[in-house]
C-alpha cells in the first residue's frame, strides 16, 4: 500500500475505512504471510485491550450435551457385599474458542462475547459454570464406582473485528472467523445436564491391592 493511499484511508469516515483499508482477507494490495497477523495474535490483542474488539453477527447454534467427565473420587469395594455410600461431587466447566484458547470468566474476551450475545439475543452468556452436590452410589464387590457429569454446551460463531488506533500490520482493522464453545443454561433447546453413577470391574492389580494391602475387606476412596 502506498503512503498516499494510507493517508487517504486515515482520513476517511469509519465505514469507509472498514471497507477500504481493513478487510485483511480481501486486501487488494499483495502481502506476504509475514506481513499478516495470526489469529492468535489478534485474539491476544483483543484480550489485552490493545485492539478494540467486537464480535459481529453472533450466531448461537443448537445446544447439545457435552461429554461425561468424572467429577467425584473413586470408591473401591474390597468387601464381599454391595456397598452404598454418599459421595460428594463438584464440576466446573469453562469456555474455549476454535483455537483452543481458554475464554476466562471475567476477562475481556468473555465480556465481549456476553455483550454481543446480549445485544443480539436479549439474554446473557456465561463463560463458566460450577455445580456441586452429594449422591448415594452403590458399588458391587470387586468393582470401582465414581460419579460422572455432562454439561449442556452451546457454540456461538461470529466474526471478530479488531480496531487499532494506529495501523498495525498495515491496517486499522482486521477480521477473522471464530467459534466459542461454552456452558449453556440447563434446559436450553430441551437439553438437560446429566449426573450418573458409573462402575467398572477392578483390574488385576487393583484386586491384588485389595487382598494384600490396607484395603482388605474395606471400602477405599481414591482421589480423582
Coordinates of C-alpha atoms in Angstrom, one line a residue:
X1 CA 0.0 0.0 0.0
X2 CA 1.5 3.4 -1.0
X3 CA 2.0 6.2 1.5
X4 CA -0.6 8.3 -0.4
X5 CA -3.2 5.6 -0.1
X6 CA -2.6 5.1 3.6
X7 CA -3.1 8.8 4.2
X8 CA -6.3 8.7 2.3
X9 CA -7.5 5.8 4.4
X10 CA -6.6 7.6 7.6
X11 CA -8.9 10.5 6.9
X12 CA -11.9 8.6 5.7
X13 CA -15.0 8.0 7.7
X14 CA -15.2 4.9 9.9
X15 CA -17.4 2.9 7.5
X16 CA -15.2 3.7 4.5
X17 CA -12.1 2.8 6.5
X18 CA -13.5 -0.6 7.3
X19 CA -14.4 -1.3 3.7
X20 CA -11.3 0.1 2.0
X21 CA -8.4 -0.3 4.5
X22 CA -9.3 -3.1 6.9
X23 CA -10.5 -6.3 5.2
X24 CA -7.5 -8.4 5.7
X25 CA -8.6 -11.4 3.8
X26 CA -9.6 -9.4 0.7
X27 CA -7.0 -6.6 0.7
X28 CA -6.3 -5.5 -2.8
X29 CA -2.6 -4.9 -2.1
X30 CA -0.5 -8.1 -2.2
X31 CA 1.1 -9.0 1.2
X32 CA 3.3 -11.8 2.3
X33 CA 2.3 -14.1 5.1
X34 CA 4.9 -12.5 7.3
X35 CA 3.1 -9.2 6.9
X36 CA -0.2 -10.5 8.3
X37 CA -1.0 -11.4 11.9
X38 CA -2.1 -14.8 13.1
X39 CA -5.5 -15.3 14.7
X40 CA -3.7 -16.0 18.0
X41 CA -2.0 -12.5 17.8
X42 CA -5.3 -10.8 17.0
X43 CA -7.1 -12.6 19.9
X44 CA -4.2 -11.7 22.2
X45 CA -4.7 -8.0 21.3
X46 CA -8.4 -8.4 22.0
X47 CA -7.7 -9.9 25.3
X48 CA -5.1 -7.2 26.3
X49 CA -7.2 -4.3 25.1
X50 CA -4.6 -3.2 22.6
X51 CA -7.2 -3.9 19.9
X52 CA -10.7 -2.5 20.3
X53 CA -12.6 -5.7 19.5
X54 CA -16.2 -6.7 18.9
X55 CA -17.8 -10.0 17.9
X56 CA -20.0 -9.2 14.9
X57 CA -23.1 -11.2 13.8
X58 CA -23.0 -13.8 16.6
X59 CA -24.9 -17.0 15.8
X60 CA -25.9 -19.3 18.6
X61 CA -26.0 -22.9 17.5
X62 CA -28.3 -25.6 18.9
X63 CA -27.4 -26.7 22.4
X64 CA -26.0 -30.2 23.0
X65 CA -25.0 -32.4 25.9
X66 CA -21.2 -32.4 26.3
X67 CA -19.1 -35.4 27.2
X68 CA -19.3 -37.1 30.6
X69 CA -16.4 -36.4 32.9
X70 CA -15.5 -37.9 36.3
X71 CA -16.5 -35.3 39.0
X72 CA -16.0 -37.4 42.2
X73 CA -13.4 -39.5 43.9
X74 CA -13.4 -43.3 43.1
X75 CA -14.8 -45.8 45.6
X76 CA -13.2 -49.2 45.6
X77 CA -15.3 -52.0 47.1
X78 CA -12.9 -54.6 48.6
X79 CA -15.7 -56.2 50.6
X80 CA -17.8 -59.2 49.8
X81 CA -21.2 -57.4 49.6
X82 CA -22.7 -54.4 47.9
X83 CA -21.6 -51.1 49.4
X84 CA -23.7 -47.9 49.3
X85 CA -22.0 -44.6 50.2
X86 CA -22.8 -40.9 49.8
X87 CA -20.2 -39.3 47.5
X88 CA -19.7 -35.5 47.0
X89 CA -19.0 -34.3 43.5
X90 CA -18.1 -30.9 42.0
X91 CA -17.7 -29.7 38.5
X92 CA -16.6 -26.5 36.8
X93 CA -17.0 -26.2 33.0
X94 CA -15.3 -23.4 31.1
X95 CA -15.2 -22.0 27.6
X96 CA -12.7 -22.0 24.8
X97 CA -12.6 -20.8 21.2
X98 CA -11.7 -22.7 18.0
X99 CA -8.0 -22.1 18.6
X100 CA -8.3 -23.8 21.9
X101 CA -7.8 -20.6 23.8
X102 CA -9.5 -20.5 27.2
X103 CA -12.1 -17.8 27.5
X104 CA -11.6 -16.8 31.1
X105 CA -14.6 -15.7 33.2
X106 CA -14.3 -12.0 33.9
X107 CA -11.8 -11.4 31.1
X108 CA -12.2 -9.1 28.2
X109 CA -12.9 -11.8 25.7
X110 CA -15.8 -13.2 27.8
X111 CA -17.1 -9.7 28.3
X112 CA -17.2 -9.0 24.6
X113 CA -19.0 -12.3 23.8
X114 CA -21.5 -11.6 26.5
X115 CA -22.1 -8.1 25.2
X116 CA -22.6 -9.4 21.7
X117 CA -25.0 -12.2 22.7
X118 CA -27.0 -9.9 25.0
X119 CA -27.4 -7.3 22.2
X120 CA -28.4 -9.9 19.6
X121 CA -30.5 -12.4 21.7
X122 CA -31.6 -10.4 24.7
X123 CA -30.0 -12.7 27.3
X124 CA -26.7 -13.0 29.0
X125 CA -23.9 -15.5 28.2
X126 CA -21.7 -17.2 30.8
X127 CA -18.2 -18.4 30.1
X128 CA -18.1 -20.7 33.1
X129 CA -20.5 -22.9 35.2
X130 CA -19.8 -24.5 38.6
X131 CA -22.0 -27.0 40.4
X132 CA -21.7 -29.5 43.3
X133 CA -23.8 -31.9 45.2
X134 CA -23.9 -35.2 47.0
X135 CA -25.2 -38.5 45.6
X136 CA -25.6 -42.0 47.0
X137 CA -24.0 -44.7 44.9
X138 CA -23.9 -48.5 45.2
X139 CA -20.8 -50.4 44.2
X140 CA -20.7 -54.2 43.9
X141 CA -17.8 -56.3 45.4
X142 CA -14.7 -56.2 43.3
X143 CA -15.8 -53.0 41.5
X144 CA -14.9 -49.4 41.4
X145 CA -17.5 -46.6 41.3
X146 CA -17.5 -42.9 40.6
X147 CA -19.8 -40.1 39.6
X148 CA -19.7 -38.5 36.1
X149 CA -21.4 -35.4 34.8
X150 CA -22.2 -33.9 31.4
X151 CA -22.9 -30.2 30.9
X152 CA -25.3 -28.7 28.3
X153 CA -23.0 -26.8 25.9
X154 CA -23.5 -24.3 23.1
X155 CA -21.4 -22.8 20.4
X156 CA -21.5 -19.2 19.3
X157 CA -19.9 -18.3 16.0
X158 CA -19.2 -14.9 14.6
X159 CA -16.6 -12.5 13.1
X160 CA -14.1 -10.8 15.4
X161 CA -13.4 -7.2 14.4
X162 CA -10.2 -5.8 15.7
X163 CA -9.7 -2.0 15.5
X164 CA -6.4 -0.2 16.2
X165 CA -5.9 3.5 16.8
X166 CA -2.9 3.3 14.5
X167 CA -2.3 0.9 11.7
X168 CA -0.9 -2.5 12.8
X169 CA 0.3 -4.9 10.2
X170 CA -0.7 -2.2 7.7
X171 CA -4.3 -1.9 8.6
X172 CA -6.6 -0.2 11.2
X173 CA -9.0 -3.2 11.1
X174 CA -8.6 -6.9 11.0
X175 CA -11.3 -9.6 10.8
X176 CA -11.4 -13.3 11.5
X177 CA -14.0 -16.0 11.9
X178 CA -14.2 -17.8 15.3
X179 CA -16.4 -20.2 17.3
X180 CA -16.6 -20.1 21.1
X181 CA -17.9 -23.1 23.0
X182 CA -19.2 -22.7 26.5
X183 CA -21.7 -24.0 29.0
X184 CA -25.4 -23.2 28.4
X185 CA -28.2 -22.9 30.9
X186 CA -29.8 -26.2 31.9
X187 CA -32.8 -26.8 29.7
X188 CA -31.6 -24.9 26.7
X189 CA -33.1 -26.2 23.5
X190 CA -34.6 -29.0 25.6
X191 CA -31.3 -30.4 26.7
X192 CA -30.6 -31.2 30.3
X193 CA -27.4 -31.6 32.4
X194 CA -26.8 -35.2 33.5
X195 CA -25.2 -36.8 36.6
X196 CA -24.7 -40.6 36.6
X197 CA -23.0 -43.2 38.7
X198 CA -20.5 -45.3 36.7
X199 CA -18.8 -48.5 37.7
X200 CA -16.3 -51.0 36.4
X201 CA -14.5 -54.2 37.4
X202 CA -11.3 -53.8 39.2
X203 CA -8.1 -54.5 37.3
X204 CA -5.9 -57.4 38.4
X205 CA -3.5 -55.0 40.1
X206 CA -6.4 -53.4 42.0
X207 CA -7.8 -56.7 43.1
X208 CA -4.3 -57.7 44.3
X209 CA -4.2 -54.4 46.3
X210 CA -7.5 -55.3 47.9
X211 CA -6.3 -58.7 49.1
X212 CA -2.8 -57.8 50.2
X213 CA -3.0 -54.1 51.3
X214 CA -4.8 -51.9 53.7
X215 CA -7.9 -52.2 51.6
X216 CA -8.6 -55.8 52.6
X217 CA -12.3 -56.2 53.4
X218 CA -12.9 -52.5 53.4
X219 CA -14.1 -49.6 51.2
X220 CA -11.4 -47.4 49.9
X221 CA -11.6 -44.0 48.3
X222 CA -9.1 -42.8 45.7
X223 CA -9.0 -39.1 44.9
X224 CA -9.6 -38.2 41.3

